[in-house]
Structure formats: C-alpha cells, structure tokens
Tab-separated table of C-alpha atoms and ligand atoms in Angstrom:
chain	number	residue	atom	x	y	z
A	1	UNK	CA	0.000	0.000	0.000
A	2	UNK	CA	3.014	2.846	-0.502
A	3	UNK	CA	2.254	5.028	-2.833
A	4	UNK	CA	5.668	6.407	-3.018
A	5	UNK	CA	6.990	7.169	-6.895
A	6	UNK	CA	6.176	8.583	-9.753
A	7	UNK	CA	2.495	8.208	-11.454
A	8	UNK	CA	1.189	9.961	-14.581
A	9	UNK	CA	-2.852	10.239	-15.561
A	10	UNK	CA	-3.588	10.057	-18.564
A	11	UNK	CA	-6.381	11.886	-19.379
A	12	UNK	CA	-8.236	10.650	-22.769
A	13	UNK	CA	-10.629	13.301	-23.387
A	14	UNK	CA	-7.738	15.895	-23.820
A	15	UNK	CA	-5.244	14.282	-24.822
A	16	UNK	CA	-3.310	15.322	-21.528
A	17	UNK	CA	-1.061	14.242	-19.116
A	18	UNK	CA	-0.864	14.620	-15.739
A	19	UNK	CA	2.291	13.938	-13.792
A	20	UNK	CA	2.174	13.246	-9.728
A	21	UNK	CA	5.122	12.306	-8.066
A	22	UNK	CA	4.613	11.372	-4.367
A	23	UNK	CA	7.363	10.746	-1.430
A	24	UNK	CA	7.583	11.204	2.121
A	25	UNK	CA	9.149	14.444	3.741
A	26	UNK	CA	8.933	13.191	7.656
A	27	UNK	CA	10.239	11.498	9.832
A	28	UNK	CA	13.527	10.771	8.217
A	29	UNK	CA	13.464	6.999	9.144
A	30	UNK	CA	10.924	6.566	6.692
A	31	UNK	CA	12.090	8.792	3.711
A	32	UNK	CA	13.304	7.348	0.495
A	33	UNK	CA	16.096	8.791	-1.078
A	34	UNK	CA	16.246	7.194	-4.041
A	35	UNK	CA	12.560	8.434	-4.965
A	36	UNK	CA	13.727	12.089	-4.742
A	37	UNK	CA	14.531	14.418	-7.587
A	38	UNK	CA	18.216	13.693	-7.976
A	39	UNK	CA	19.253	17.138	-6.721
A	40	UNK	CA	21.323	18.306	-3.831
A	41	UNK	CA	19.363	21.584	-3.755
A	42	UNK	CA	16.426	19.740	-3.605
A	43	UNK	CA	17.108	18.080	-1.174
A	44	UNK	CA	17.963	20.830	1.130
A	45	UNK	CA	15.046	22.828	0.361
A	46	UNK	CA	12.690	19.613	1.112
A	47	UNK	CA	14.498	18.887	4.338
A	48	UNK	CA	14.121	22.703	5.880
A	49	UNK	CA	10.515	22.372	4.136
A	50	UNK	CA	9.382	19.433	6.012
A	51	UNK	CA	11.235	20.686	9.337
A	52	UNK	CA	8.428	24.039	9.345
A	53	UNK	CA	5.339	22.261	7.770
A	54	UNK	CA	6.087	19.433	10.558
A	55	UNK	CA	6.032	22.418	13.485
A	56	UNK	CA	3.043	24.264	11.325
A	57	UNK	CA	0.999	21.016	11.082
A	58	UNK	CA	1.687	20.440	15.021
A	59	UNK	CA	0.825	24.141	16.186
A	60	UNK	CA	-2.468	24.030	14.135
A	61	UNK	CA	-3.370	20.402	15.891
A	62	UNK	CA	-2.994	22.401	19.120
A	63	UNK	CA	-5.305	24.605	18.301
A	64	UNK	CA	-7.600	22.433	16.755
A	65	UNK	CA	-7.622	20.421	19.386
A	66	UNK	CA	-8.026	23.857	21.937
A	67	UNK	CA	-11.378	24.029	20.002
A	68	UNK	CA	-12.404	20.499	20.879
A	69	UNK	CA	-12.011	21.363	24.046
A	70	UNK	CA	-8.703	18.940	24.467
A	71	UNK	CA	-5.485	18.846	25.725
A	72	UNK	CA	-3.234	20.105	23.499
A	73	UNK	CA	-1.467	17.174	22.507
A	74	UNK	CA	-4.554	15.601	21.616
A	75	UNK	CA	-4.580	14.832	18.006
A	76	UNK	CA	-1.381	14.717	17.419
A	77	UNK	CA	-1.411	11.390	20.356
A	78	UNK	CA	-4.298	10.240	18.444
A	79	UNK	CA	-2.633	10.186	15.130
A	80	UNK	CA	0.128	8.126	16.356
A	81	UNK	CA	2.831	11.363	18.193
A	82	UNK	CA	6.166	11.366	17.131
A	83	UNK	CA	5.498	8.296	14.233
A	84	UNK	CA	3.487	10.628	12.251
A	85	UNK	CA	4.460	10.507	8.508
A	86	UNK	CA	4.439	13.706	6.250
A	87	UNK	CA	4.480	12.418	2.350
A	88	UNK	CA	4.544	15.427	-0.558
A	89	UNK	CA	2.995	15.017	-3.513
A	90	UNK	CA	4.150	16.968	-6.788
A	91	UNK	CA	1.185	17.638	-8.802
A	92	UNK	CA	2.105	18.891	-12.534
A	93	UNK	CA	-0.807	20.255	-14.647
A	94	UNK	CA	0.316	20.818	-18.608
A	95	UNK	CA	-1.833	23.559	-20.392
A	96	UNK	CA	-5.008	22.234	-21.083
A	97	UNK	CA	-6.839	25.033	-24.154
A	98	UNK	CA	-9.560	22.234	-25.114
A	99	UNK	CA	-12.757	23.715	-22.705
A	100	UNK	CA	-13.851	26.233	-20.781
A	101	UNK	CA	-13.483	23.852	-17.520
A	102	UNK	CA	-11.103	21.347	-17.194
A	103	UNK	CA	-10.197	19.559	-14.329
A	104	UNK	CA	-7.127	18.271	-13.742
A	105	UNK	CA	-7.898	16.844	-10.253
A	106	UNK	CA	-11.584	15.945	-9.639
A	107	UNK	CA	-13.329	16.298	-6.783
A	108	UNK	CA	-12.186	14.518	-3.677
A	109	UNK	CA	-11.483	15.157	-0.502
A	110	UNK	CA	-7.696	14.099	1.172
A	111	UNK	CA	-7.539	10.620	3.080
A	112	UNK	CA	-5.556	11.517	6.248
A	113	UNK	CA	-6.306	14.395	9.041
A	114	UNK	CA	-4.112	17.502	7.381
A	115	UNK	CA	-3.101	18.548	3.973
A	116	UNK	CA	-0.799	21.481	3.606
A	117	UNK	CA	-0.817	22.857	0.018
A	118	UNK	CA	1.697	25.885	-2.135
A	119	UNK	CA	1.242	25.894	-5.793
A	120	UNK	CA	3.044	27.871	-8.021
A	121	UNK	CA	1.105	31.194	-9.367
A	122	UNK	CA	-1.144	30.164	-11.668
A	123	UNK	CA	-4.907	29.146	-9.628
A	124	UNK	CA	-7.125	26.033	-9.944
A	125	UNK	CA	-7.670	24.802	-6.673
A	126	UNK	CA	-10.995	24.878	-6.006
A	127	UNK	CA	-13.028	24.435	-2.973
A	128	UNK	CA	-17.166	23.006	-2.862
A	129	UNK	CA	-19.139	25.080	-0.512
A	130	UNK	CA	-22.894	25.957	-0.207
A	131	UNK	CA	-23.779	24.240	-3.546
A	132	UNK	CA	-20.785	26.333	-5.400
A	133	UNK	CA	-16.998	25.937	-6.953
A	134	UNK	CA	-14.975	28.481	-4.935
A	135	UNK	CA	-11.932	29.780	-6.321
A	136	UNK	CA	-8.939	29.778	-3.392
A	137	UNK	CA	-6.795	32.721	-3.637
A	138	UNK	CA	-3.421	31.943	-5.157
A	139	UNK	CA	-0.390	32.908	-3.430
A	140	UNK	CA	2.887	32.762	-2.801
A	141	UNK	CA	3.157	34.186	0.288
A	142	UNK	CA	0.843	31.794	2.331
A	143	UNK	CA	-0.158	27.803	3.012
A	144	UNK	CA	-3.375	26.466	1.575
A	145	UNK	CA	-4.466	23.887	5.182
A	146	UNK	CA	-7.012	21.527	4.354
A	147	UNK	CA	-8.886	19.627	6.562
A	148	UNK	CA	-9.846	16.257	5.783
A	149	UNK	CA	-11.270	12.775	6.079
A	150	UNK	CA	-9.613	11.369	9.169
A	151	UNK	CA	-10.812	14.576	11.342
A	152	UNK	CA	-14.232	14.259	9.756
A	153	UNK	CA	-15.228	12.291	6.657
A	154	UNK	CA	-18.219	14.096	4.324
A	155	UNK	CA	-20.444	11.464	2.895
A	156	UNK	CA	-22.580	12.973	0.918
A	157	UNK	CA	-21.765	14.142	-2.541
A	158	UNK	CA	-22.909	17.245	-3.324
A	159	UNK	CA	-19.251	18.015	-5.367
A	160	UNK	CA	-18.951	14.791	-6.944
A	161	UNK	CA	-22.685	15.049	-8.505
A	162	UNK	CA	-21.797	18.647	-9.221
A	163	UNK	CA	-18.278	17.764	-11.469
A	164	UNK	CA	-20.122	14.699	-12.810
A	165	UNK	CA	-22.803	17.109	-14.107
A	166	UNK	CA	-20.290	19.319	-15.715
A	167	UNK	CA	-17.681	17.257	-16.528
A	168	UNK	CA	-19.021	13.717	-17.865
A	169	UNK	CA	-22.509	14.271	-19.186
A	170	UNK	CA	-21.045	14.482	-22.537
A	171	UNK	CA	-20.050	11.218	-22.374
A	172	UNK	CA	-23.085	8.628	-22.800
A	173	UNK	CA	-22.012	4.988	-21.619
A	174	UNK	CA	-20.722	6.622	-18.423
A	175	UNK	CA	-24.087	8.654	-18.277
A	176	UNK	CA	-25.809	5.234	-18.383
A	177	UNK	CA	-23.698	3.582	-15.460
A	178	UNK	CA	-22.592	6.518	-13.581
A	179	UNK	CA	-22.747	4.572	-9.942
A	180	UNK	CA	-23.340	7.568	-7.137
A	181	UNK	CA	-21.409	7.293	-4.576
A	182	UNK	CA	-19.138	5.305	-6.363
A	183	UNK	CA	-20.346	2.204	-3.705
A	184	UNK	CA	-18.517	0.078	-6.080
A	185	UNK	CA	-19.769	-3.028	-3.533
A	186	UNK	CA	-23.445	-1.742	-3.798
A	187	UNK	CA	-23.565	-1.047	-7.744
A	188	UNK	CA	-26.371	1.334	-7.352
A	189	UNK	CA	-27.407	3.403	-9.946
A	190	UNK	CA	-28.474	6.580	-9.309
A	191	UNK	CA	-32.690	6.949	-8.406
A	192	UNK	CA	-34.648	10.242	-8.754
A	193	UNK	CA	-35.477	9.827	-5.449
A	194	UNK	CA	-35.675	7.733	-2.280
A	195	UNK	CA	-38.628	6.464	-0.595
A	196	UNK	CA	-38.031	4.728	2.814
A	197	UNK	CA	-40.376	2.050	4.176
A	198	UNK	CA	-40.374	-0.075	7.708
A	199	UNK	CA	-40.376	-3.501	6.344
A	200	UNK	CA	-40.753	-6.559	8.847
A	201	UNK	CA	-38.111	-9.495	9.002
A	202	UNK	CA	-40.075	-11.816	6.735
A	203	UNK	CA	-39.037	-9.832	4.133
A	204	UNK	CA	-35.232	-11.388	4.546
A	205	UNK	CA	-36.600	-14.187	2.564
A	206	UNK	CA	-36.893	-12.400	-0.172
A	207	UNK	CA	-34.460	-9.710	-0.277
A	208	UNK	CA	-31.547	-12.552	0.697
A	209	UNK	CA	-29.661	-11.550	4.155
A	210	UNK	CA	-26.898	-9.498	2.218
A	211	UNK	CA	-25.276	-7.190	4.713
A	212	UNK	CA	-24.535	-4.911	1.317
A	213	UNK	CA	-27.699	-4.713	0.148
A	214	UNK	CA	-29.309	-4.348	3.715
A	215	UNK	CA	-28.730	-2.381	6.915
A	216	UNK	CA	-30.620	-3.701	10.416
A	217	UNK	CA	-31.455	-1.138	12.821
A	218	UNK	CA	-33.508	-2.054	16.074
A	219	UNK	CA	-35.515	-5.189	16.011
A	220	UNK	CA	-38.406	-4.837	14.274
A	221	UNK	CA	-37.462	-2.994	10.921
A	222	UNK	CA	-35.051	-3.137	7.827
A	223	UNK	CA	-34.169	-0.072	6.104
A	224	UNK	CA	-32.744	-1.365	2.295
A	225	UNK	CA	-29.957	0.480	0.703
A	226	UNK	CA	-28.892	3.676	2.634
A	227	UNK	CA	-25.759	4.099	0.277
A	228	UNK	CA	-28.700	5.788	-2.088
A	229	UNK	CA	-29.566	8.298	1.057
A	230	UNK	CA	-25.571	9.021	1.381
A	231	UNK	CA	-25.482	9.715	-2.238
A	232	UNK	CA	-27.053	13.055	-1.969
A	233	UNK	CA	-30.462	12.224	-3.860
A	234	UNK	CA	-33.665	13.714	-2.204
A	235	UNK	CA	-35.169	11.013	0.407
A	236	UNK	CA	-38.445	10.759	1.705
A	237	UNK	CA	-39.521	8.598	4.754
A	238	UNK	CA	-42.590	7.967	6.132
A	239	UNK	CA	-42.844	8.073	9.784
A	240	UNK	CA	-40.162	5.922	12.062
A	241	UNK	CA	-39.803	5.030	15.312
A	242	UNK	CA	-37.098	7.608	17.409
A	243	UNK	CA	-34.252	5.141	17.121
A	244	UNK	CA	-34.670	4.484	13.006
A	245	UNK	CA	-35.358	8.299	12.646
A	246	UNK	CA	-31.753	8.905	14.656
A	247	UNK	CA	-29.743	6.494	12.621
A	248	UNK	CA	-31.396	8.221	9.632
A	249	UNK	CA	-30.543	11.663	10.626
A	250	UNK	CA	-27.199	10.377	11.222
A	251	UNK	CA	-26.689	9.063	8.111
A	252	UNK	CA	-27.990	11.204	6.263
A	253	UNK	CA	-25.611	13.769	7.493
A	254	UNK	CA	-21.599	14.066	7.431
A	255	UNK	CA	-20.006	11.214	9.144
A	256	UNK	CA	-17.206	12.062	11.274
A	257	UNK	CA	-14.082	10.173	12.677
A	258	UNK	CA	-11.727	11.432	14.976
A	259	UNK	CA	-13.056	14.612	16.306
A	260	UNK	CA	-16.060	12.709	16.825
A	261	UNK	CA	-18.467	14.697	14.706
A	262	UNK	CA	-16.942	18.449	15.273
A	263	UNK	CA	-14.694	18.968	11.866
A	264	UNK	CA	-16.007	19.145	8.337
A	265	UNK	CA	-13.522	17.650	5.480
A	266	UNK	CA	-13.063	19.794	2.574
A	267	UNK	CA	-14.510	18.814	-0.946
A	268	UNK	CA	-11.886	20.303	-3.371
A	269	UNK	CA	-10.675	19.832	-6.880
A	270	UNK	CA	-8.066	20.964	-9.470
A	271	UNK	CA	-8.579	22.926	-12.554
A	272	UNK	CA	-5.793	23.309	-15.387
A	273	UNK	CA	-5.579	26.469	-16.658
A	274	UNK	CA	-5.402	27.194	-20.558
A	275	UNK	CA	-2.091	28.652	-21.236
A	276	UNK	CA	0.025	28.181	-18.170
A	277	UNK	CA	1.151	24.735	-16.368
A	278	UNK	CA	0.385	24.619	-12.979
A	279	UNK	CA	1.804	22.892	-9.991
A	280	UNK	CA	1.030	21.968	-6.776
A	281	UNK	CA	2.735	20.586	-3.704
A	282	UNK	CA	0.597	19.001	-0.750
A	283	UNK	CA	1.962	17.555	2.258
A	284	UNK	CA	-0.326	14.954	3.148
A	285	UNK	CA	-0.086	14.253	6.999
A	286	UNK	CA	-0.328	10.765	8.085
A	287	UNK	CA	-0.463	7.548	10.571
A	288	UNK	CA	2.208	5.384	10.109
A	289	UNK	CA	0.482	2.640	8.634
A	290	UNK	CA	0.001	-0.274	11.744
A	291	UNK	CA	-1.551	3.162	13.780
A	292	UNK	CA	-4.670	2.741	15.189
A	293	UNK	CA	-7.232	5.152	15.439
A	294	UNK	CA	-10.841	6.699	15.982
A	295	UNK	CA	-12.656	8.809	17.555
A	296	UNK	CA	-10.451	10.187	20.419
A	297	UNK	CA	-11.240	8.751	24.321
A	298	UNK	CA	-11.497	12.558	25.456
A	299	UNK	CA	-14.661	13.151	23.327
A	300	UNK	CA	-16.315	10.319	24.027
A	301	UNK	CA	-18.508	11.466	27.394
A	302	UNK	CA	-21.586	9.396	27.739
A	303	UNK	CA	-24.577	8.074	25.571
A	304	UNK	CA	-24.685	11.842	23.824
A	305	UNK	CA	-21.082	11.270	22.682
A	306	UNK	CA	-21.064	7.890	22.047
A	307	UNK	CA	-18.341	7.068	19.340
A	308	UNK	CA	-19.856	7.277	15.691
A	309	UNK	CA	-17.245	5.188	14.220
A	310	UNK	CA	-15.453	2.103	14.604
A	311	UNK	CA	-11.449	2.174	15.033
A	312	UNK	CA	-9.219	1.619	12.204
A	313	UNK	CA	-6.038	0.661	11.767
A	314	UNK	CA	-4.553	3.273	9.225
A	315	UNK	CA	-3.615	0.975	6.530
A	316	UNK	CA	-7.439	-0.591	6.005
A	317	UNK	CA	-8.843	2.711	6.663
A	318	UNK	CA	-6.596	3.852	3.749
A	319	UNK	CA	-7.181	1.231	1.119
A	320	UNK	CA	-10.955	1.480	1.623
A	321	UNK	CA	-10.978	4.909	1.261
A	322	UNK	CA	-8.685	4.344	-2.208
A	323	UNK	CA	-10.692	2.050	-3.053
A	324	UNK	CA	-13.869	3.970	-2.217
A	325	UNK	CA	-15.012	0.961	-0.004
A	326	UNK	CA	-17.499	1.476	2.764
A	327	UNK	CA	-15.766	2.252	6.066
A	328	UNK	CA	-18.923	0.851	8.284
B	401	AKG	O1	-3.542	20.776	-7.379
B	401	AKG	C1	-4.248	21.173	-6.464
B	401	AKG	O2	-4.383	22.371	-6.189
B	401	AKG	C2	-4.998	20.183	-5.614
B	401	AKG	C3	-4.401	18.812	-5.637
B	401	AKG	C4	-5.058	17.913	-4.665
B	401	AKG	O3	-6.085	18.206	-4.106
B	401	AKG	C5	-4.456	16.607	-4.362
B	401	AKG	O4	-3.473	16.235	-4.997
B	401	AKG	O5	-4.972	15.922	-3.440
B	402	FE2	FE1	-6.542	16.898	-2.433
C-alpha cells in the first residue's frame, strides 16, 4: 500500500497528461532517497521544508484540538505522536486550451487528518461550498491547510454530482452507469429519489440476508440500501420510530471520525488552466500505517457522545478509502 513514486494520468478526453510524483518528507526513518529528484538543492530545500510544515501542522493540531475542548497534545497522540508521517505530492498540470473547464484533479477530498498545500502562481484549486466551486486565492506568500477525512469524513456528494454534471454528461455509456457514490460493492445506480419504508423481518426471505444490500437497525425494521440516502439524492420517509429516525438523521448527514463529529472535510478539486502549467505541492499528513485510530477517548462522554465510528487501523482505513469501499 506505498504510494511512493512517480504516477502519470492520462487523461483521454484531452489528450493530456498529468504527472504526480509522491514521497515522504517526515520522519527521516521513513524517507526514500532514491525516490527524490536527484538534486542536492532539492534536497535541502525539502528537508528545511518538512522541518516548518512538521512544526506548522503540530501548532495548528494544538489549536484544533483547543477548540475540541482537548489537551493540546490531543490529536497529534491520536494520530500516532512522534510516528506521524508527512508524504509530498508533486502535482504537474500541462496547459489544457480544449474547454472552458477542465479539471485536472476531480473532486475529492484528502484521506488523512491535514493537507498542507503551495502551488506555483497560476490558480485552480478549487473548494465546494454551499452548492458552489470556490476559487482559493493563489499565493505565494501563504499555506493552503485543508482539513480532511480522518478529522471528519463528508459522505454525501454534493461536489462529486456537481463535477459529474459538468464534466461527464457528454459522455453517454458513463451517463448510463454513472454509480453515485461510487459504492462500487453496492452497484447502485443513481434513483430520482428515495422512498423509505419499515419492512418486517419476513421480508429477509426475499431480499436474501446481504449485509450490502441491507442495513438492520432495532428489532423490528429493515431499512434497504442507505448508500442511495448518502449519495445526496432527495429522500423521503414515512414516519419511524425515534431510534430508526436517529440512525437516519445520522446518516444522512456528514459522518465524522476522529473529532467525533466536530470537523467538516473539505470537498476540493483541481482545474488546469489554458495557457500556463500549474503545480502543486501538498503535504499529506499521516499515521504510520500499523496506527490505530478513531474517535479520540477525550470526546467520548456518555450516551450523547457515544463514538460514531469504529477504530481503524490506518492501513485498512486507507485502502478502503482508495478504493472507495465502505468504512462501516
Ligand atoms: O492541485 C491542487 O491544487 C490540488 C491537488 C489535490 O487536491 C491533491 O493532490 O490531493
Ligand atoms: Fe486533495
């Protein structure tokens, strides 16, 4: 699972191709030499780099955790202390003069806690918010921080219908098959809308006990297919008792991991611009890979703060998010 090395997309509709080259900054026991750009300068400049983002990315987990109400130390503990891993990738974006809008990175949002992010001066990154693209302000002179899935996970998504809208609906076997969500386990193809019913437990006979296709709350009720509620589409219910209502609200909303429910992760994406390459480096910050984590002790405080999500150990959280596996 080490994603370390060089990749390049190519992107067929353009003709394009985008170049990522990914290796780890911090902690030096686990950097790669021989990955590096084979360049003493560079390797200077990377080693001062990750010294500062390191104490940046540790100052603004103080704070964050302040907010939660934490010690200070908090998530930094909880993401495994001193064996936390910083890895850079090197995002290169050719000129792209095809369309008006074309992305070079679609929407996502980053696996880990942290992502620290320069570019050079031409703009693209792009964050989702209220319904809308947002342009982020390119500069020079400052560090992009993005917040993201292993603080809080966002479920629903609002982005990822938004680019498919823009970017794919030209393209008609993908229109036919487009799976929302991406639940590659459920295969689900996107409905208009969803109705929920209460069905009783007789009807196991005929919907087959599949633990994909079906999620059990309480004892006297089956709800069928909430992957088609997380996928953003409008969702009707008729009337539930508390506890199915509660697991409905729930998952109907943002799922959270490690804060427990208190930080949003940040839908973003990458546009290439028509005349000018663009670059970008983020720092992704990371678990060592064995690390286990979830929701931290501190914020769990009784039945209101029960944790939302089962532990993980970094690796399997990591491969099911790359693989855009369920994490429940
Ligand atoms: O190029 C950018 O500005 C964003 C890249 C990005 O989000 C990523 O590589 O995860
Ligand atoms: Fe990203």
């Amino acid at each position: 699972m080490d994603v370390e090395g060089y990749r390049t997309k190519f992107k067929k509709d353009l003709d394009a191709l985008v170049d990522h080259l990914f290796h780890r900054i911090w902690p030096p026991s686990r950097v790669s030499y021989r990955i590096w750009p084979k360049n003493l300068t560079y390797r200077e400049v990377n080693e001062e780099y990750a010294s500062h983002i390191k104490k940046l990315s540790e100052k603004i987990m103080e704070w964050l955790s302040e907010r939660l109400g934490l010690r200070r130390e908090a998530l930094k503990e909880g993401l495994g202390g001193e064996a936390v891993e910083y890895l850079m990738k090197i995002n290169y974006y050719p000129p792209c003069s095809d369309q008006d809008l074309v992305v070079g990175a679609p929407v996502h949002t980053d696996v880990g806690p942290i992502t620290f992010l320069v570019a050079n001066e031409v703009s693209g990154l792009q964050a989702f918010k209220d319904n809308h693209w947002i342009d982020t302000k390119c500069t020079t002179s400052g560090i992009i921080v993005i917040i993201s899935d292993q603080f809080r996970e966002k479920r629903s998504t609002d982005a990822e219908k938004d680019e498919k809208k823009t970017v794919e609906m030209k393209d008609e076997e993908k229109k036919q098959n487009v799976v929302y969500g991406k639940q590659q386990e459920q295969q689900i193809k996107k409905p208009v809308v969803c109705g929920i019913a209460s069905l009783g437990y007789d009807h196991i006979e005929i919907l087959g006990n599949n633990k994909k296709l079906l999620h059990y709350f309480g004892l006297n009720f089956i709800l069928i297919d909430l992957s088609v509620l997380l996928s953003g589409v409008p969702a009707f219910t008729m009337p539930q008792p508390d506890e199915a209502m509660s697991v409905l609200d729930e998952k109907a909303s943002e799922l959270e991991r490690m804060s427990n429910g208190k930080y949003k992760s940040a839908e973003h994406r990458a546009t290439m611009d028509k005349e000018k390459t663009r670059m970008s480096w983020p720092v992704f910050v990371e678990s060592s890979l064995d690390h286990e984590f979830g929701s931290l002790p501190e914020l769990i405080t009784g039945d209101d703060n029960a944790p939302k999500f089962k532990p993980f150990v970094y690796k399997d959280y990591k491969v099911r998010k790359l693989k855009k596996l369920a994490l429940d």
